[in-house]
Amino acid sequence: MTIKKFKNIFKKELLNLYPKQEIDNFFYLLTYSFLNLNRIDLALDPNLEIVFEAEQKYHSALAKLKKEIPIQYILGATEFYGLNFKVDANVLIPRPETEELVKWVIEGVESRKLKVKSEKLITNNKFRTQTTNLNIIDIGTGSGCIAIALAKNISNATIWALDISDKALEVAKYNAKLNGVDIQFLHKDILNTKKFSVKFDLIISNPPYVRELEKHEINNNVLQYEPHLALFVKNENALIFYDKIADLAKKNLNKNGQLYFEINQYFGNETKALLLKKGFRNIALKKDIFKNDRMIKAAYLL
Ligand SMILES: C[S@@+](CC[C@H](N)C(=O)[O-])C[C@H]1O[C@@H](n2cnc3c(N)ncnc32)[C@H](O)[C@@H]1O
């Protein structure tokens, strides 16, 4: 069969489930993965014959898309912050809003380095011995996307990544190797962690924050296939992770240390109030590209 003919079948079979543009995207992603051909290659050679093995792969992917299995799980891979990541059903598929969080953290580190550099210049390096080496921890690392993207973009940092799920940690370890970075992995339940033996300059977390009552707002493909351990919290204790991580941060942040969270869009003000009440200052809420409250940062001034 020619690729053009198969593309038509593929589209027809999925049209009642997905928007047209998304189907096109699926097809191009699969074609790149199976045949190593991109969009332009296809346009130039629409009558290309697909061999039997490739056709089988397309049919198997099509059957999975019909069951609404996310394309990233079908491919076993995704991209985050310009890097390649393995994903499977044990880890949340990294989201674009989390890329915004990573960008915010990196910008913060850059301006902090500039500040330290200028302070060093002012004091002519005589009195200050502060180094720019940072201790960073990512709590609830999942695929490792936050920790790994930070490791790739921040030099002179020691990075830890923690998760309760050993299966998620296996994926995160694989991804650290894939991207050639060194991360210290911790298998822990953060809700039952009293203290860390290390002090951190940055604590970052995208913890579970979707209330059970928000389930009806969630797409079928997320609800059916992404790990609920990564997503949901009890309705009556929606900020449980923020509360616990903020308490740990008070004990485990270095001087001028900062806390960064991805947050539930409905809890911007509540999360801010929680941090304020615990003594955090310089609190900033930030919206994602859809104008929803999505991130917060705070400092604990010792
Ligand atoms: C929203 S996901 C974030 C995954 C990844 N950091 C990302 O941004 O795509 C939350 C993660 O927290 C982990 N998690 C859930 N409960 C936890 C707990 N009690 N202690 C530590 N990690 C937990 C889940 O396994 C999941 O990987």
JSON list of C-alpha atoms in Angstrom, two decimals, residues 42-187:
[
{"chain": "A", "resi": 42, "resn": "LEU", "atom": "CA", "xyz": [6.18, 12.47, 2.64]},
{"chain": "A", "resi": 43, "resn": "ALA", "atom": "CA", "xyz": [5.02, 15.41, 0.54]},
{"chain": "A", "resi": 44, "resn": "LEU", "atom": "CA", "xyz": [7.81, 14.74, -1.94]},
{"chain": "A", "resi": 45, "resn": "ASP", "atom": "CA", "xyz": [7.09, 11.03, -2.23]},
{"chain": "A", "resi": 46, "resn": "PRO", "atom": "CA", "xyz": [3.36, 10.37, -1.56]},
{"chain": "A", "resi": 47, "resn": "ASN", "atom": "CA", "xyz": [3.40, 7.15, -3.57]},
{"chain": "A", "resi": 48, "resn": "LEU", "atom": "CA", "xyz": [6.06, 5.56, -1.43]},
{"chain": "A", "resi": 49, "resn": "GLU", "atom": "CA", "xyz": [5.18, 1.91, -0.76]},
{"chain": "A", "resi": 50, "resn": "ILE", "atom": "CA", "xyz": [5.20, 0.91, 2.91]},
{"chain": "A", "resi": 51, "resn": "VAL", "atom": "CA", "xyz": [6.61, -2.51, 3.61]},
{"chain": "A", "resi": 52, "resn": "PHE", "atom": "CA", "xyz": [4.62, -5.13, 5.49]},
{"chain": "A", "resi": 53, "resn": "GLU", "atom": "CA", "xyz": [6.41, -4.70, 8.86]},
{"chain": "A", "resi": 54, "resn": "ALA", "atom": "CA", "xyz": [5.89, -0.93, 8.84]},
{"chain": "A", "resi": 55, "resn": "GLU", "atom": "CA", "xyz": [2.23, -1.40, 7.89]},
{"chain": "A", "resi": 56, "resn": "GLN", "atom": "CA", "xyz": [1.81, -3.72, 10.89]},
{"chain": "A", "resi": 57, "resn": "LYS", "atom": "CA", "xyz": [3.30, -1.06, 13.16]},
{"chain": "A", "resi": 58, "resn": "TYR", "atom": "CA", "xyz": [0.96, 1.60, 11.79]},
{"chain": "A", "resi": 59, "resn": "HIS", "atom": "CA", "xyz": [-2.06, -0.67, 12.30]},
{"chain": "A", "resi": 60, "resn": "SER", "atom": "CA", "xyz": [-1.06, -1.46, 15.87]},
{"chain": "A", "resi": 61, "resn": "ALA", "atom": "CA", "xyz": [-0.60, 2.28, 16.61]},
{"chain": "A", "resi": 62, "resn": "LEU", "atom": "CA", "xyz": [-3.95, 3.04, 14.98]},
{"chain": "A", "resi": 63, "resn": "ALA", "atom": "CA", "xyz": [-5.70, 0.46, 17.19]},
{"chain": "A", "resi": 64, "resn": "LYS", "atom": "CA", "xyz": [-4.13, 2.07, 20.29]},
{"chain": "A", "resi": 65, "resn": "LEU", "atom": "CA", "xyz": [-5.12, 5.58, 19.20]},
{"chain": "A", "resi": 66, "resn": "LYS", "atom": "CA", "xyz": [-8.68, 4.32, 18.79]},
{"chain": "A", "resi": 67, "resn": "LYS", "atom": "CA", "xyz": [-8.54, 3.29, 22.46]},
{"chain": "A", "resi": 68, "resn": "GLU", "atom": "CA", "xyz": [-7.35, 6.86, 23.22]},
{"chain": "A", "resi": 69, "resn": "ILE", "atom": "CA", "xyz": [-3.93, 5.73, 24.45]},
{"chain": "A", "resi": 70, "resn": "PRO", "atom": "CA", "xyz": [-1.74, 8.88, 24.43]},
{"chain": "A", "resi": 71, "resn": "ILE", "atom": "CA", "xyz": [0.59, 9.07, 21.42]},
{"chain": "A", "resi": 72, "resn": "GLN", "atom": "CA", "xyz": [3.59, 9.56, 23.76]},
{"chain": "A", "resi": 73, "resn": "TYR", "atom": "CA", "xyz": [2.93, 6.16, 25.38]},
{"chain": "A", "resi": 74, "resn": "ILE", "atom": "CA", "xyz": [2.49, 4.55, 21.96]},
{"chain": "A", "resi": 75, "resn": "LEU", "atom": "CA", "xyz": [5.83, 5.95, 20.82]},
{"chain": "A", "resi": 76, "resn": "GLY", "atom": "CA", "xyz": [7.38, 5.37, 24.25]},
{"chain": "A", "resi": 77, "resn": "ALA", "atom": "CA", "xyz": [8.96, 8.80, 23.96]},
{"chain": "A", "resi": 78, "resn": "THR", "atom": "CA", "xyz": [8.36, 12.52, 24.18]},
{"chain": "A", "resi": 79, "resn": "GLU", "atom": "CA", "xyz": [10.19, 15.80, 24.08]},
{"chain": "A", "resi": 80, "resn": "PHE", "atom": "CA", "xyz": [10.57, 18.18, 27.01]},
{"chain": "A", "resi": 81, "resn": "TYR", "atom": "CA", "xyz": [12.58, 21.40, 27.03]},
{"chain": "A", "resi": 82, "resn": "GLY", "atom": "CA", "xyz": [14.18, 20.33, 23.73]},
{"chain": "A", "resi": 83, "resn": "LEU", "atom": "CA", "xyz": [15.36, 17.01, 25.19]},
{"chain": "A", "resi": 84, "resn": "ASN", "atom": "CA", "xyz": [14.28, 13.43, 24.49]},
{"chain": "A", "resi": 85, "resn": "PHE", "atom": "CA", "xyz": [12.59, 11.42, 27.23]},
{"chain": "A", "resi": 86, "resn": "LYS", "atom": "CA", "xyz": [11.39, 7.85, 27.49]},
{"chain": "A", "resi": 87, "resn": "VAL", "atom": "CA", "xyz": [7.86, 7.64, 28.90]},
{"chain": "A", "resi": 88, "resn": "ASP", "atom": "CA", "xyz": [5.65, 4.73, 29.86]},
{"chain": "A", "resi": 89, "resn": "ALA", "atom": "CA", "xyz": [2.47, 4.18, 31.85]},
{"chain": "A", "resi": 90, "resn": "ASN", "atom": "CA", "xyz": [4.39, 4.59, 35.14]},
{"chain": "A", "resi": 91, "resn": "VAL", "atom": "CA", "xyz": [5.14, 8.25, 34.56]},
{"chain": "A", "resi": 92, "resn": "LEU", "atom": "CA", "xyz": [3.12, 11.34, 33.83]},
{"chain": "A", "resi": 93, "resn": "ILE", "atom": "CA", "xyz": [3.66, 12.69, 30.32]},
{"chain": "A", "resi": 94, "resn": "PRO", "atom": "CA", "xyz": [5.58, 15.95, 30.82]},
{"chain": "A", "resi": 95, "resn": "ARG", "atom": "CA", "xyz": [3.42, 19.00, 30.08]},
{"chain": "A", "resi": 96, "resn": "PRO", "atom": "CA", "xyz": [4.22, 22.32, 28.36]},
{"chain": "A", "resi": 97, "resn": "GLU", "atom": "CA", "xyz": [3.28, 24.25, 31.53]},
{"chain": "A", "resi": 98, "resn": "THR", "atom": "CA", "xyz": [6.02, 22.36, 33.37]},
{"chain": "A", "resi": 99, "resn": "GLU", "atom": "CA", "xyz": [8.47, 23.59, 30.73]},
{"chain": "A", "resi": 100, "resn": "GLU", "atom": "CA", "xyz": [7.40, 27.10, 31.75]},
{"chain": "A", "resi": 101, "resn": "LEU", "atom": "CA", "xyz": [8.23, 26.26, 35.38]},
{"chain": "A", "resi": 102, "resn": "VAL", "atom": "CA", "xyz": [11.68, 24.99, 34.35]},
{"chain": "A", "resi": 103, "resn": "LYS", "atom": "CA", "xyz": [12.27, 28.16, 32.33]},
{"chain": "A", "resi": 104, "resn": "TRP", "atom": "CA", "xyz": [11.33, 30.30, 35.35]},
{"chain": "A", "resi": 105, "resn": "VAL", "atom": "CA", "xyz": [13.75, 28.39, 37.59]},
{"chain": "A", "resi": 106, "resn": "ILE", "atom": "CA", "xyz": [16.59, 28.73, 35.07]},
{"chain": "A", "resi": 107, "resn": "GLU", "atom": "CA", "xyz": [15.97, 32.46, 34.67]},
{"chain": "A", "resi": 108, "resn": "GLY", "atom": "CA", "xyz": [16.05, 32.80, 38.47]},
{"chain": "A", "resi": 109, "resn": "VAL", "atom": "CA", "xyz": [19.39, 30.97, 38.63]},
{"chain": "A", "resi": 110, "resn": "GLU", "atom": "CA", "xyz": [20.85, 33.14, 35.85]},
{"chain": "A", "resi": 111, "resn": "SER", "atom": "CA", "xyz": [19.91, 36.38, 37.61]},
{"chain": "A", "resi": 112, "resn": "ARG", "atom": "CA", "xyz": [21.18, 35.02, 40.93]},
{"chain": "A", "resi": 113, "resn": "LYS", "atom": "CA", "xyz": [24.53, 34.18, 39.31]},
{"chain": "A", "resi": 114, "resn": "LEU", "atom": "CA", "xyz": [24.75, 37.66, 37.83]},
{"chain": "A", "resi": 115, "resn": "LYS", "atom": "CA", "xyz": [24.01, 39.14, 41.25]},
{"chain": "A", "resi": 116, "resn": "VAL", "atom": "CA", "xyz": [26.69, 37.05, 42.95]},
{"chain": "A", "resi": 117, "resn": "LYS", "atom": "CA", "xyz": [29.14, 37.96, 40.17]},
{"chain": "A", "resi": 118, "resn": "SER", "atom": "CA", "xyz": [28.48, 41.67, 40.54]},
{"chain": "A", "resi": 119, "resn": "GLU", "atom": "CA", "xyz": [28.70, 41.46, 44.34]},
{"chain": "A", "resi": 120, "resn": "LYS", "atom": "CA", "xyz": [32.04, 39.71, 43.90]},
{"chain": "A", "resi": 121, "resn": "LEU", "atom": "CA", "xyz": [33.21, 42.50, 41.63]},
{"chain": "A", "resi": 122, "resn": "ILE", "atom": "CA", "xyz": [32.08, 45.14, 44.12]},
{"chain": "A", "resi": 123, "resn": "THR", "atom": "CA", "xyz": [33.93, 43.48, 46.98]},
{"chain": "A", "resi": 124, "resn": "ASN", "atom": "CA", "xyz": [36.87, 42.77, 44.70]},
{"chain": "A", "resi": 125, "resn": "ASN", "atom": "CA", "xyz": [36.58, 39.12, 45.66]},
{"chain": "A", "resi": 126, "resn": "LYS", "atom": "CA", "xyz": [38.29, 39.78, 49.00]},
{"chain": "A", "resi": 127, "resn": "PHE", "atom": "CA", "xyz": [35.55, 39.15, 51.49]},
{"chain": "A", "resi": 128, "resn": "ARG", "atom": "CA", "xyz": [33.12, 36.91, 49.70]},
{"chain": "A", "resi": 129, "resn": "THR", "atom": "CA", "xyz": [33.72, 33.23, 49.29]},
{"chain": "A", "resi": 130, "resn": "GLN", "atom": "CA", "xyz": [30.23, 32.40, 48.08]},
{"chain": "A", "resi": 131, "resn": "THR", "atom": "CA", "xyz": [30.38, 29.91, 45.25]},
{"chain": "A", "resi": 132, "resn": "THR", "atom": "CA", "xyz": [27.74, 29.52, 42.56]},
{"chain": "A", "resi": 133, "resn": "ASN", "atom": "CA", "xyz": [27.47, 25.78, 43.15]},
{"chain": "A", "resi": 134, "resn": "LEU", "atom": "CA", "xyz": [23.82, 24.97, 43.87]},
{"chain": "A", "resi": 135, "resn": "ASN", "atom": "CA", "xyz": [22.10, 22.08, 45.58]},
{"chain": "A", "resi": 136, "resn": "ILE", "atom": "CA", "xyz": [18.76, 21.43, 43.89]},
{"chain": "A", "resi": 137, "resn": "ILE", "atom": "CA", "xyz": [16.02, 18.87, 44.54]},
{"chain": "A", "resi": 138, "resn": "ASP", "atom": "CA", "xyz": [13.04, 17.94, 42.35]},
{"chain": "A", "resi": 139, "resn": "ILE", "atom": "CA", "xyz": [10.28, 16.35, 44.47]},
{"chain": "A", "resi": 140, "resn": "GLY", "atom": "CA", "xyz": [7.94, 13.95, 42.61]},
{"chain": "A", "resi": 141, "resn": "THR", "atom": "CA", "xyz": [10.26, 13.60, 39.66]},
{"chain": "A", "resi": 142, "resn": "GLY", "atom": "CA", "xyz": [8.22, 11.13, 37.53]},
{"chain": "A", "resi": 143, "resn": "SER", "atom": "CA", "xyz": [10.03, 10.84, 34.19]},
{"chain": "A", "resi": 144, "resn": "GLY", "atom": "CA", "xyz": [12.80, 13.03, 35.64]},
{"chain": "A", "resi": 145, "resn": "CYS", "atom": "CA", "xyz": [11.92, 15.83, 33.21]},
{"chain": "A", "resi": 146, "resn": "ILE", "atom": "CA", "xyz": [12.40, 18.76, 35.63]},
{"chain": "A", "resi": 147, "resn": "ALA", "atom": "CA", "xyz": [15.59, 17.47, 37.26]},
{"chain": "A", "resi": 148, "resn": "ILE", "atom": "CA", "xyz": [17.15, 16.50, 33.92]},
{"chain": "A", "resi": 149, "resn": "ALA", "atom": "CA", "xyz": [16.24, 19.74, 32.12]},
{"chain": "A", "resi": 150, "resn": "LEU", "atom": "CA", "xyz": [17.75, 21.68, 35.04]},
{"chain": "A", "resi": 151, "resn": "ALA", "atom": "CA", "xyz": [20.89, 19.54, 35.03]},
{"chain": "A", "resi": 152, "resn": "LYS", "atom": "CA", "xyz": [21.31, 20.20, 31.31]},
{"chain": "A", "resi": 153, "resn": "ASN", "atom": "CA", "xyz": [20.91, 23.95, 31.71]},
{"chain": "A", "resi": 154, "resn": "ILE", "atom": "CA", "xyz": [22.52, 24.83, 35.03]},
{"chain": "A", "resi": 155, "resn": "SER", "atom": "CA", "xyz": [26.24, 24.32, 35.40]},
{"chain": "A", "resi": 156, "resn": "ASN", "atom": "CA", "xyz": [27.78, 23.72, 38.81]},
{"chain": "A", "resi": 157, "resn": "ALA", "atom": "CA", "xyz": [24.70, 22.17, 40.34]},
{"chain": "A", "resi": 158, "resn": "THR", "atom": "CA", "xyz": [24.23, 18.97, 42.32]},
{"chain": "A", "resi": 159, "resn": "ILE", "atom": "CA", "xyz": [20.76, 17.67, 41.61]},
{"chain": "A", "resi": 160, "resn": "TRP", "atom": "CA", "xyz": [18.59, 15.22, 43.54]},
{"chain": "A", "resi": 161, "resn": "ALA", "atom": "CA", "xyz": [15.31, 13.75, 42.28]},
{"chain": "A", "resi": 162, "resn": "LEU", "atom": "CA", "xyz": [12.80, 12.03, 44.54]},
{"chain": "A", "resi": 163, "resn": "ASP", "atom": "CA", "xyz": [9.73, 9.88, 43.91]},
{"chain": "A", "resi": 164, "resn": "ILE", "atom": "CA", "xyz": [7.60, 7.38, 45.81]},
{"chain": "A", "resi": 165, "resn": "SER", "atom": "CA", "xyz": [7.26, 5.18, 42.73]},
{"chain": "A", "resi": 166, "resn": "ASP", "atom": "CA", "xyz": [10.21, 2.86, 42.08]},
{"chain": "A", "resi": 167, "resn": "LYS", "atom": "CA", "xyz": [8.90, 2.22, 38.56]},
{"chain": "A", "resi": 168, "resn": "ALA", "atom": "CA", "xyz": [8.90, 5.96, 37.83]},
{"chain": "A", "resi": 169, "resn": "LEU", "atom": "CA", "xyz": [12.43, 6.19, 39.22]},
{"chain": "A", "resi": 170, "resn": "GLU", "atom": "CA", "xyz": [13.56, 3.45, 36.82]},
{"chain": "A", "resi": 171, "resn": "VAL", "atom": "CA", "xyz": [12.30, 5.57, 33.91]},
{"chain": "A", "resi": 172, "resn": "ALA", "atom": "CA", "xyz": [13.89, 8.72, 35.37]},
{"chain": "A", "resi": 173, "resn": "LYS", "atom": "CA", "xyz": [17.24, 6.92, 35.75]},
{"chain": "A", "resi": 174, "resn": "TYR", "atom": "CA", "xyz": [17.05, 5.75, 32.14]},
{"chain": "A", "resi": 175, "resn": "ASN", "atom": "CA", "xyz": [16.31, 9.34, 31.06]},
{"chain": "A", "resi": 176, "resn": "ALA", "atom": "CA", "xyz": [19.24, 10.74, 33.06]},
{"chain": "A", "resi": 177, "resn": "LYS", "atom": "CA", "xyz": [21.55, 8.34, 31.18]},
{"chain": "A", "resi": 178, "resn": "LEU", "atom": "CA", "xyz": [19.87, 9.12, 27.86]},
{"chain": "A", "resi": 179, "resn": "ASN", "atom": "CA", "xyz": [20.59, 12.80, 28.39]},
{"chain": "A", "resi": 180, "resn": "GLY", "atom": "CA", "xyz": [24.06, 12.29, 29.86]},
{"chain": "A", "resi": 181, "resn": "VAL", "atom": "CA", "xyz": [23.45, 13.92, 33.24]},
{"chain": "A", "resi": 182, "resn": "ASP", "atom": "CA", "xyz": [24.28, 12.90, 36.77]},
{"chain": "A", "resi": 183, "resn": "ILE", "atom": "CA", "xyz": [21.35, 12.94, 39.23]},
{"chain": "A", "resi": 184, "resn": "GLN", "atom": "CA", "xyz": [21.09, 11.55, 42.77]},
{"chain": "A", "resi": 185, "resn": "PHE", "atom": "CA", "xyz": [17.84, 9.57, 42.94]},
{"chain": "A", "resi": 186, "resn": "LEU", "atom": "CA", "xyz": [15.89, 9.10, 46.18]},
{"chain": "A", "resi": 187, "resn": "HIS", "atom": "CA", "xyz": [13.11, 6.57, 46.65]}
]
